[in-house]
Coordinates of C-alpha atoms in Angstrom, one line a residue:
M1 CA 0.1 -0.3 -0.2
L2 CA 1.3 3.2 -1.0
I3 CA 0.8 6.5 0.6
F4 CA 1.0 10.0 -0.6
E5 CA 1.6 13.5 0.6
K6 CA -1.4 15.8 0.1
R7 CA -0.5 18.7 -2.2
E8 CA -1.7 21.6 -3.7
F9 CA -1.8 22.2 -7.6
T10 CA -2.6 24.9 -10.0
H11 CA -4.7 23.3 -12.9
A12 CA -2.1 24.2 -15.0
Q13 CA 0.3 21.8 -12.8
W14 CA -2.1 19.4 -13.1
L15 CA -2.3 19.2 -16.5
Q16 CA 1.5 19.2 -17.1
Q17 CA 1.7 16.4 -14.5
Q18 CA -0.7 14.1 -16.2
Q19 CA 1.1 14.7 -19.7
Q20 CA 4.3 13.4 -18.3
H21 CA 2.7 10.7 -16.2
F22 CA 1.0 9.3 -19.6
A23 CA 4.1 9.5 -21.3
S24 CA 6.0 7.3 -19.0
P25 CA 5.9 3.4 -19.8
N26 CA 5.6 2.5 -15.9
R27 CA 2.9 4.6 -14.6
H28 CA 0.3 4.8 -11.8
C29 CA -3.3 5.7 -12.7
C30 CA -3.9 9.2 -11.3
T31 CA -7.1 9.9 -10.1
W32 CA -7.7 13.7 -9.9
R33 CA -10.3 14.9 -7.5
E34 CA -11.8 18.7 -7.3
N35 CA -12.9 19.9 -4.1
R36 CA -16.5 19.5 -5.5
R37 CA -17.8 20.3 -1.8
T38 CA -17.3 23.7 -2.6
M39 CA -19.5 23.7 -5.4
E40 CA -22.3 22.6 -3.7
L41 CA -22.5 24.9 -0.8
S42 CA -25.4 26.9 -0.3
T43 CA -25.7 30.6 0.7
E44 CA -26.3 29.6 4.1
E45 CA -23.9 26.9 4.5
L46 CA -21.2 28.9 3.1
L47 CA -22.2 31.7 6.0
Q48 CA -21.7 28.9 8.3
K49 CA -18.4 27.9 7.3
L50 CA -17.5 31.7 7.1
T51 CA -18.2 32.1 10.9
E52 CA -16.5 28.8 11.6
S53 CA -13.5 30.1 10.1
G54 CA -13.6 33.2 12.6
I55 CA -15.1 35.9 10.0
I56 CA -17.8 37.7 12.3
L57 CA -20.2 38.6 9.8
T58 CA -22.7 41.8 10.6
E59 CA -26.4 41.4 9.3
E60 CA -25.9 43.9 6.6
E61 CA -22.7 41.8 5.3
T62 CA -24.9 38.7 5.5
Q63 CA -27.8 40.3 3.8
R64 CA -25.5 40.8 1.0
F65 CA -24.5 37.4 0.6
R66 CA -28.0 36.5 0.4
D67 CA -29.4 39.4 -2.0
N68 CA -26.4 38.7 -4.5
D69 CA -26.6 34.9 -4.5
V70 CA -23.3 34.2 -3.3
D71 CA -22.5 30.4 -2.9
G72 CA -20.0 27.7 -3.1
E73 CA -20.4 27.9 -7.2
T74 CA -19.8 31.7 -6.9
V75 CA -16.6 31.6 -5.0
Q76 CA -15.2 28.6 -7.1
C77 CA -15.9 30.8 -10.2
G78 CA -13.6 33.9 -8.3
L79 CA -15.0 37.0 -7.0
T80 CA -13.1 39.9 -8.0
E81 CA -11.8 42.5 -5.6
H82 CA -14.4 44.9 -6.2
M83 CA -17.1 42.0 -5.3
V84 CA -15.0 41.3 -2.1
A85 CA -14.8 45.0 -1.3
F86 CA -18.7 45.2 -1.8
L87 CA -19.6 42.3 0.4
F88 CA -17.1 43.6 3.5
S89 CA -17.1 47.1 2.9
G90 CA -15.3 49.3 5.1
S91 CA -13.3 46.4 6.6
F92 CA -9.6 45.5 4.7
K93 CA -9.4 42.7 7.4
K94 CA -12.5 40.8 6.8
Q95 CA -11.5 41.2 2.8
L96 CA -8.1 39.8 3.6
K97 CA -9.5 37.2 5.9
F98 CA -12.2 36.3 3.1
N99 CA -9.6 35.7 0.4
T100 CA -7.4 33.5 2.7
F101 CA -10.7 31.6 3.2
V102 CA -11.4 31.3 -0.1
Q103 CA -8.1 29.9 -0.9
E104 CA -8.5 27.4 1.4
L105 CA -11.5 26.2 -0.2
K106 CA -10.2 25.9 -3.6
D107 CA -7.5 23.1 -2.3
V108 CA -7.2 20.4 -5.4
T109 CA -6.1 17.0 -3.9
L110 CA -4.2 14.2 -6.0
T111 CA -4.4 10.6 -5.1
L112 CA -2.5 8.3 -6.6
V113 CA -3.1 4.4 -6.9
P114 CA -1.0 1.9 -8.0
V115 CA -2.6 -0.3 -11.1
P116 CA -1.5 -2.9 -13.4
D117 CA 0.0 -2.1 -16.3
V118 CA -2.4 -1.5 -19.5
N119 CA -1.9 -1.7 -23.2
T120 CA -0.6 1.8 -24.0
E121 CA -2.3 1.2 -27.8
Q122 CA -5.8 1.0 -26.7
P123 CA -7.5 4.3 -25.6
L124 CA -8.0 4.9 -21.5
T125 CA -11.8 4.5 -20.8
T126 CA -11.6 4.7 -17.1
D127 CA -14.4 7.5 -16.8
R128 CA -17.9 6.1 -16.8
N129 CA -19.2 9.1 -18.5
E130 CA -16.7 8.7 -21.6
A131 CA -17.6 5.0 -21.7
S132 CA -21.2 6.1 -22.2
G133 CA -20.8 9.0 -24.4
R134 CA -21.0 11.8 -22.1
L135 CA -18.8 14.5 -21.5
P136 CA -15.7 13.2 -19.4
L137 CA -15.3 14.7 -15.9
G138 CA -11.5 15.5 -16.9
F139 CA -12.4 17.5 -20.2
V140 CA -9.6 19.4 -21.5
I141 CA -9.6 22.5 -23.6
P142 CA -8.6 21.1 -27.0
P143 CA -5.9 23.3 -29.2
F144 CA -7.5 26.1 -31.2
P145 CA -6.3 27.3 -34.8
R146 CA -2.3 28.5 -34.8
D147 CA -2.9 32.0 -35.3
L148 CA -5.5 32.3 -32.6
Q149 CA -3.8 30.0 -30.2
T150 CA -0.6 32.2 -30.4
R151 CA -2.8 35.2 -29.1
L152 CA -4.1 33.3 -26.4
D153 CA -0.7 32.3 -25.2
K154 CA 0.4 35.8 -25.5
R155 CA -3.0 36.5 -22.9
E156 CA -4.3 38.8 -25.5
A157 CA -8.3 39.8 -25.0
C158 CA -9.5 37.7 -27.7
Q159 CA -12.9 37.9 -26.1
K160 CA -13.4 41.3 -27.6
S161 CA -13.3 40.1 -31.5
S162 CA -16.3 38.6 -32.7
K163 CA -14.4 36.8 -34.9
D164 CA -12.1 34.9 -32.5
R165 CA -14.9 34.2 -30.1
H166 CA -17.0 32.4 -32.9
T167 CA -13.7 30.5 -33.5
I168 CA -13.3 29.8 -29.5
I169 CA -17.3 28.7 -29.6
R170 CA -16.9 26.3 -32.7
V171 CA -13.8 24.6 -31.3
L172 CA -15.2 23.8 -28.2
H173 CA -18.6 22.7 -30.2
E174 CA -16.4 20.3 -32.1
A175 CA -14.9 18.9 -29.0
V176 CA -18.1 18.6 -26.9
I177 CA -20.1 16.6 -30.0
E178 CA -17.6 13.9 -29.8
H179 CA -19.2 12.9 -26.8
T180 CA -22.5 14.4 -27.0
M181 CA -25.2 16.4 -29.0
Y182 CA -27.4 17.5 -26.2
P183 CA -25.1 18.5 -23.2
N184 CA -27.2 19.4 -20.1
N185 CA -26.5 22.7 -18.2
A186 CA -23.8 20.9 -16.1
E187 CA -21.7 20.1 -19.0
Y188 CA -21.9 23.8 -20.4
V189 CA -20.8 25.1 -17.4
Q190 CA -18.0 22.4 -17.1
V191 CA -16.8 23.5 -20.5
V192 CA -17.0 26.8 -20.2
R193 CA -15.4 27.3 -16.6
A194 CA -12.6 24.8 -17.9
L195 CA -11.9 27.3 -20.6
I196 CA -11.7 30.3 -18.1
V197 CA -9.6 28.3 -15.8
K198 CA -7.1 27.6 -18.7
Y199 CA -7.3 31.2 -20.3
P200 CA -8.4 33.6 -17.0
F201 CA -8.1 36.6 -19.1
L202 CA -11.2 35.6 -21.1
K203 CA -13.4 36.1 -18.1
D204 CA -16.5 38.2 -18.0
L205 CA -15.8 41.6 -15.8
E206 CA -19.3 41.1 -14.3
G207 CA -21.4 37.9 -13.2
N208 CA -19.8 34.6 -12.6
C209 CA -17.3 35.1 -15.2
Y210 CA -18.5 32.7 -17.8
H211 CA -22.1 33.7 -18.4
T212 CA -21.3 35.1 -22.0
W213 CA -19.5 31.9 -23.1
H214 CA -22.1 30.0 -21.4
Q215 CA -25.1 31.4 -23.4
S216 CA -23.0 31.3 -26.7
L217 CA -21.8 27.8 -26.4
K218 CA -25.7 26.7 -25.8
R219 CA -26.8 28.9 -28.9
K220 CA -24.3 27.4 -31.1
F221 CA -25.6 23.7 -30.3
K222 CA -29.1 24.8 -30.7
A223 CA -28.2 26.5 -34.3
E224 CA -26.2 23.1 -35.3
R225 CA -29.0 20.7 -33.9
A226 CA -32.1 22.7 -36.2
P227 CA -31.1 21.4 -39.7
L228 CA -30.8 17.7 -38.2
I229 CA -34.6 17.0 -37.9
H230 CA -33.9 13.2 -39.2
E231 CA -31.7 12.3 -36.8
D232 CA -32.7 9.6 -34.3
E233 CA -31.3 11.3 -31.6
V234 CA -32.4 14.7 -32.1
K235 CA -36.0 13.2 -32.5
R236 CA -36.2 11.5 -29.4
S237 CA -35.0 14.7 -27.8
K238 CA -37.2 17.2 -29.4
E239 CA -40.4 14.5 -28.1
K240 CA -38.9 14.7 -24.5
F241 CA -37.9 18.1 -24.3
G242 CA -40.3 19.9 -26.9
H243 CA -43.5 21.9 -25.2
K244 CA -45.9 24.3 -26.4
R245 CA -46.6 26.3 -23.9
A246 CA -48.4 29.9 -24.2
R247 CA -45.8 32.9 -23.4
E248 CA -46.2 35.0 -20.7
S249 CA -47.5 38.5 -20.8
T250 CA -44.7 40.7 -22.3
E251 CA -42.5 42.8 -19.9
A252 CA -43.4 45.9 -22.3
A253 CA -47.4 45.1 -20.9
R254 CA -46.2 45.7 -17.1
A255 CA -43.2 47.6 -17.7
C256 CA -44.6 50.6 -16.5
C257 CA -46.2 49.4 -13.2
R258 CA -44.8 50.6 -9.9
S259 CA -42.8 48.4 -7.9
V260 CA -43.7 47.5 -4.1
S261 CA -41.5 49.8 -2.5
R262 CA -39.9 48.5 0.9
V263 CA -40.9 51.8 2.4
P264 CA -39.6 52.2 5.9
A265 CA -41.9 53.3 8.9
V266 CA -42.5 57.0 9.6
I267 CA -41.6 57.3 12.9
G268 CA -42.2 60.8 14.6
E269 CA -44.1 62.5 12.1
D270 CA -47.8 62.6 10.9
A271 CA -49.8 64.2 8.6
S272 CA -49.6 68.0 10.2
S273 CA -45.9 67.8 11.1
I274 CA -45.4 66.7 7.1
E275 CA -47.9 69.8 6.2
R276 CA -45.4 72.2 8.1
H277 CA -42.1 70.8 6.8
V278 CA -44.0 71.0 2.8
Q279 CA -44.7 74.5 3.6
V280 CA -40.9 75.6 4.6
L281 CA -40.0 73.9 1.2
H282 CA -42.4 75.9 -0.7
M283 CA -41.2 78.8 1.0
Q284 CA -37.3 78.1 0.2
Y285 CA -38.4 77.0 -3.5
E286 CA -39.8 80.7 -4.0
K287 CA -36.7 82.3 -3.0
M288 CA -33.9 83.0 -5.7
T289 CA -31.3 81.5 -3.3
P290 CA -32.4 78.7 -1.2
D291 CA -31.0 77.6 2.0
T292 CA -29.3 74.7 0.8
S293 CA -29.0 72.8 4.7
V294 CA -33.0 73.6 5.4
V295 CA -34.0 72.1 2.1
N296 CA -31.8 68.8 2.7
D297 CA -33.2 68.6 6.5
R298 CA -36.8 68.8 5.3
M299 CA -36.8 66.7 2.6
Q300 CA -34.9 64.2 4.8
R301 CA -37.9 64.6 6.8
T302 CA -40.3 63.9 4.6
F303 CA -38.6 61.3 2.9
A304 CA -40.1 58.1 4.1
W305 CA -43.5 59.6 4.3
R306 CA -43.0 60.5 0.3
R307 CA -41.9 57.3 -0.7
K308 CA -44.9 55.8 0.8
E309 CA -47.2 58.4 -1.0
I310 CA -45.3 57.4 -4.1
A311 CA -45.7 53.6 -3.7
D312 CA -49.4 53.9 -3.1
G313 CA -50.1 55.5 -6.3
M314 CA -49.7 59.6 -6.1
A315 CA -49.5 61.1 -9.4
V316 CA -46.4 62.5 -10.7
E317 CA -48.0 65.9 -11.1
D318 CA -49.1 65.7 -7.2
V319 CA -46.1 64.9 -6.1
L320 CA -44.0 67.8 -8.2
K321 CA -47.0 70.3 -6.5
K322 CA -46.2 69.0 -3.0
Y323 CA -42.4 68.5 -3.4
P324 CA -41.3 71.3 -5.8
F325 CA -37.5 70.7 -5.2
L326 CA -37.8 67.4 -7.5
R327 CA -38.4 69.6 -10.5
T328 CA -34.6 70.1 -10.8
P329 CA -31.6 67.6 -11.8
T330 CA -30.0 68.2 -8.6
G331 CA -33.2 67.5 -6.2
L332 CA -33.8 64.3 -8.2
C333 CA -29.8 63.2 -7.9
D334 CA -30.3 63.9 -4.1
E335 CA -33.3 61.7 -3.8
V336 CA -32.0 58.9 -5.4
D337 CA -29.0 59.0 -3.0
R338 CA -31.5 58.9 -0.3
I339 CA -33.1 56.0 -1.7
H340 CA -29.8 54.2 -2.2
P341 CA -27.2 55.7 -0.1
S342 CA -23.1 55.7 -0.8
T343 CA -20.3 57.4 0.4
V344 CA -19.9 59.4 -3.0
N345 CA -23.1 61.5 -4.4
L346 CA -24.6 60.4 -7.6
Y347 CA -23.8 63.0 -9.8
R348 CA -19.9 62.6 -8.9
R349 CA -20.3 58.7 -9.6
W350 CA -22.0 59.7 -13.1
K351 CA -19.5 62.1 -14.2
E352 CA -16.4 60.3 -13.4
G353 CA -17.7 56.8 -14.5
F354 CA -19.1 57.7 -17.9
T355 CA -15.8 60.1 -18.6
G356 CA -13.6 57.1 -18.3
I357 CA -15.5 55.0 -21.1
V358 CA -16.5 57.9 -23.2
P359 CA -13.0 57.0 -25.8
K360 CA -14.5 53.6 -26.1
V361 CA -18.2 54.3 -26.9
V362 CA -17.3 56.7 -29.5
K363 CA -14.9 53.9 -30.8
L364 CA -17.7 51.4 -31.0
V365 CA -20.0 53.3 -32.6
Q366 CA -17.9 55.1 -35.4
G367 CA -19.7 54.3 -38.7
K368 CA -22.7 52.1 -37.3
S369 CA -25.2 55.0 -37.2
P370 CA -26.3 58.3 -39.4
L371 CA -25.9 60.1 -35.7
A372 CA -22.6 58.7 -35.5
K373 CA -21.3 60.3 -39.0
M374 CA -23.3 63.7 -37.7
Y375 CA -21.1 63.5 -34.7
T376 CA -18.1 63.1 -36.7
E377 CA -18.8 66.0 -39.0
A378 CA -19.6 68.3 -35.5
R379 CA -16.2 67.1 -34.3
E380 CA -14.4 68.2 -37.0
E381 CA -15.9 71.9 -37.2
M382 CA -15.2 72.2 -33.4
L383 CA -12.1 74.1 -31.7
T384 CA -9.5 71.7 -29.5
E385 CA -10.5 72.8 -26.2
D386 CA -14.2 72.3 -26.9
L387 CA -13.8 68.4 -27.8
P388 CA -14.0 66.8 -24.3
D389 CA -17.5 67.9 -23.8
V390 CA -18.4 67.2 -27.3
D391 CA -17.2 63.8 -26.7
L392 CA -19.1 63.5 -23.5
R393 CA -22.6 64.5 -24.9
A394 CA -22.1 62.3 -27.8
A395 CA -21.1 59.0 -26.1
L396 CA -24.2 59.9 -24.0
I397 CA -26.5 60.2 -27.0
L398 CA -24.7 57.3 -29.4
L399 CA -24.5 54.8 -26.0
P400 CA -27.9 53.3 -26.8
H401 CA -26.8 52.2 -30.4
I402 CA -23.8 50.0 -28.5
F403 CA -27.1 47.9 -26.9
K404 CA -28.7 48.0 -30.2
E405 CA -31.8 50.2 -28.9
K406 CA -33.2 53.6 -30.3
V407 CA -32.0 56.6 -28.7
D408 CA -34.7 58.4 -30.5
R409 CA -37.4 57.4 -28.0
F410 CA -35.5 58.7 -25.3
I411 CA -33.7 61.7 -26.5
T412 CA -36.1 63.8 -29.0
L413 CA -35.4 66.7 -31.0
G414 CA -38.3 69.4 -30.3
Q415 CA -41.1 66.6 -30.3
Y416 CA -42.7 64.7 -27.4
D417 CA -45.3 61.5 -27.6
A418 CA -47.5 63.2 -25.3
Q419 CA -49.1 59.4 -24.2
S420 CA -45.7 57.9 -23.4
P421 CA -45.4 57.6 -19.6
Y422 CA -41.9 57.1 -19.9
P423 CA -38.9 59.6 -19.1
T424 CA -38.1 61.6 -22.0
V425 CA -35.3 64.0 -22.8
Q426 CA -36.7 66.5 -25.0
L427 CA -34.1 68.9 -26.9
V428 CA -35.4 72.2 -27.5
D429 CA -33.2 72.5 -30.3
T430 CA -34.1 70.4 -33.7
D431 CA -30.6 69.8 -34.8
W432 CA -28.4 66.7 -33.4
K433 CA -25.1 68.7 -34.3
M434 CA -26.0 71.6 -31.9
A435 CA -26.8 68.9 -29.4
F436 CA -23.3 67.4 -29.9
T437 CA -21.4 70.8 -29.9
R438 CA -23.6 72.7 -27.3
K439 CA -25.4 72.8 -24.0
V440 CA -28.6 73.4 -25.3
P441 CA -32.0 73.7 -23.1
V442 CA -33.4 70.4 -22.5
T443 CA -37.1 69.2 -20.8
V444 CA -37.6 65.8 -19.0
K445 CA -41.1 64.9 -19.5
V446 CA -42.6 62.2 -17.7
D447 CA -46.2 60.9 -17.8
G448 CA -47.4 64.0 -19.8
V449 CA -45.7 66.0 -17.3
D450 CA -43.2 68.8 -17.4
L451 CA -41.0 67.4 -14.8
C452 CA -37.3 69.7 -15.1
R453 CA -35.3 71.8 -17.3
G454 CA -31.7 71.9 -17.6
T455 CA -28.7 72.8 -19.8
G456 CA -27.2 70.2 -22.1
V457 CA -27.8 66.7 -22.5
E458 CA -26.0 65.6 -19.8
D459 CA -28.6 67.5 -17.2
G460 CA -31.2 66.0 -19.1
V461 CA -30.1 61.7 -19.3
I462 CA -29.2 62.1 -15.3
A463 CA -32.4 63.6 -14.7
A464 CA -34.4 61.2 -16.5
F465 CA -32.5 58.1 -15.2
C466 CA -33.0 59.4 -11.5
T467 CA -36.8 59.6 -12.6
Y468 CA -37.3 55.7 -12.6
F469 CA -36.0 55.6 -9.2
V470 CA -37.9 58.5 -7.5
F471 CA -41.0 57.3 -8.9
D472 CA -40.7 53.7 -8.9
M473 CA -41.3 52.9 -12.5
A474 CA -39.5 50.1 -14.4
Y475 CA -37.3 50.4 -17.5
P476 CA -39.3 50.5 -20.6
P477 CA -38.3 47.5 -23.0
Y478 CA -36.5 49.9 -25.7
M479 CA -33.9 51.1 -23.5
K480 CA -33.7 48.7 -20.8
N481 CA -30.2 47.3 -21.4
T482 CA -28.6 51.0 -21.5
L483 CA -30.2 52.0 -18.2
S484 CA -29.5 48.7 -16.7
F485 CA -25.9 48.8 -17.8
L486 CA -25.8 52.8 -16.1
Q487 CA -27.4 51.6 -13.0
R488 CA -25.4 48.3 -11.9
T489 CA -21.9 49.3 -13.8
L490 CA -21.8 52.8 -13.7
L491 CA -23.2 54.2 -10.8
N492 CA -23.1 50.4 -9.0
I493 CA -26.7 50.7 -7.5
T494 CA -28.4 47.2 -6.8
V495 CA -31.9 46.8 -5.7
V496 CA -33.0 43.8 -3.7
G497 CA -34.3 41.0 -6.1
E498 CA -33.0 42.2 -9.8
K499 CA -32.3 39.4 -12.1
P500 CA -28.5 38.8 -13.2
L501 CA -27.5 41.5 -16.1
P502 CA -28.8 40.2 -19.3
V503 CA -25.7 38.6 -22.0
T504 CA -26.1 42.0 -24.2
V505 CA -24.9 43.8 -21.3
T506 CA -22.2 41.6 -19.8
R507 CA -20.5 41.5 -23.5
V508 CA -20.7 45.4 -23.8
I509 CA -19.0 45.7 -20.2
N510 CA -16.2 43.2 -21.5
L511 CA -15.8 45.6 -24.6
L512 CA -15.7 48.7 -22.2
Y513 CA -13.6 48.1 -19.5

């Protein structure tokens, strides 16, 4: 009986040792066992293990784990530094302890067992899944075409090229169909996780690191199986999994329904005290220079009451009459900061976050829309010192084109659909070139009501975005991806119960960051 010492190996070290092992004429059978218990941990089990390891979690930190569905599989996929910082906000010590805890969970054990010699000329079929035609547990990523493999070896970001992505998916597809034409979800995950483990620089910047690859591989299989209607396996699978189920109501039909807010209890206030606060706000609003400290204090005192009124269905027009400071872009930003508090105010996060991606947004839309052509022409006519502002406004206007959404239903030129309940930025000017080059007056309208006025596309877009939170409105289908990107990635606003970002948004994030 042989007793071997437990050692830790990276995936690359394991592959190298396997190649050396099977190349040797006198070898032992090597069985690789990844610590699968980690993958099977639920969120509650993970929290329990964290507590047992000496990390004392607050109720707020525990809730963040639950809200973001952080379980064993999430840990195995790899949390980014930003994600860990979010989970343990304000505590470097807990972040370091958590990283150590994660490293211990990812231990890999090799167990060597001596077996009789086997015929090296015959294929090795020790895995029951491989023998039965399913995907083997030890699936190894095959080599790619030489030019692509060279770039991968140099750690180039090949996922940002659609041609390279298609090539990678095609090679993975060809490797998997040697075992099965109908992989299950676990097998899809196994393949794409193996890809990310071997080439970690290909991972998604959001979500579980492999979501876009997962969906692309599934679509590839679906597209390749579609013409094979005469294949026996395809027929059997269609009979087994096919269904004719009526589609649920479309999201557009209920997109404008106000969500049920978790309104905090109004403590220490009643109708009469709220009325007095409202009178003070109206007095301040009539002044040429309102007292900011007084306004902020009274808006905070009436906040919980106001949120309850909006959740109960108070009309937009009535809300604006009662709380006039919501008629300004600054007032709307401050209200969102009350709903989703942060150490950095929303307007600053918006300006700093969007300025960083302006060059890449402009580059991605070049030559892909008539608006992009107008922007190029307008830019050539501008002075050098004005270009940063021109690029910023252009990026805001052209951003929806990256998500294949129509900006003309969100930003309009001198026209407005009075029947639309969604926030709309109306430019007083009727020329897109003017909107690019100057801070033209804008009006934000919602539910047929003039919400607020501002100067420049910047003020209009941020005010319209804030309106969805202030009045508890869901995003419209025609702008959902763009607004979700601004909310989740740019401003880091997370709402309890929200679904993961769509694949379309995740792909754009991979291109912009």
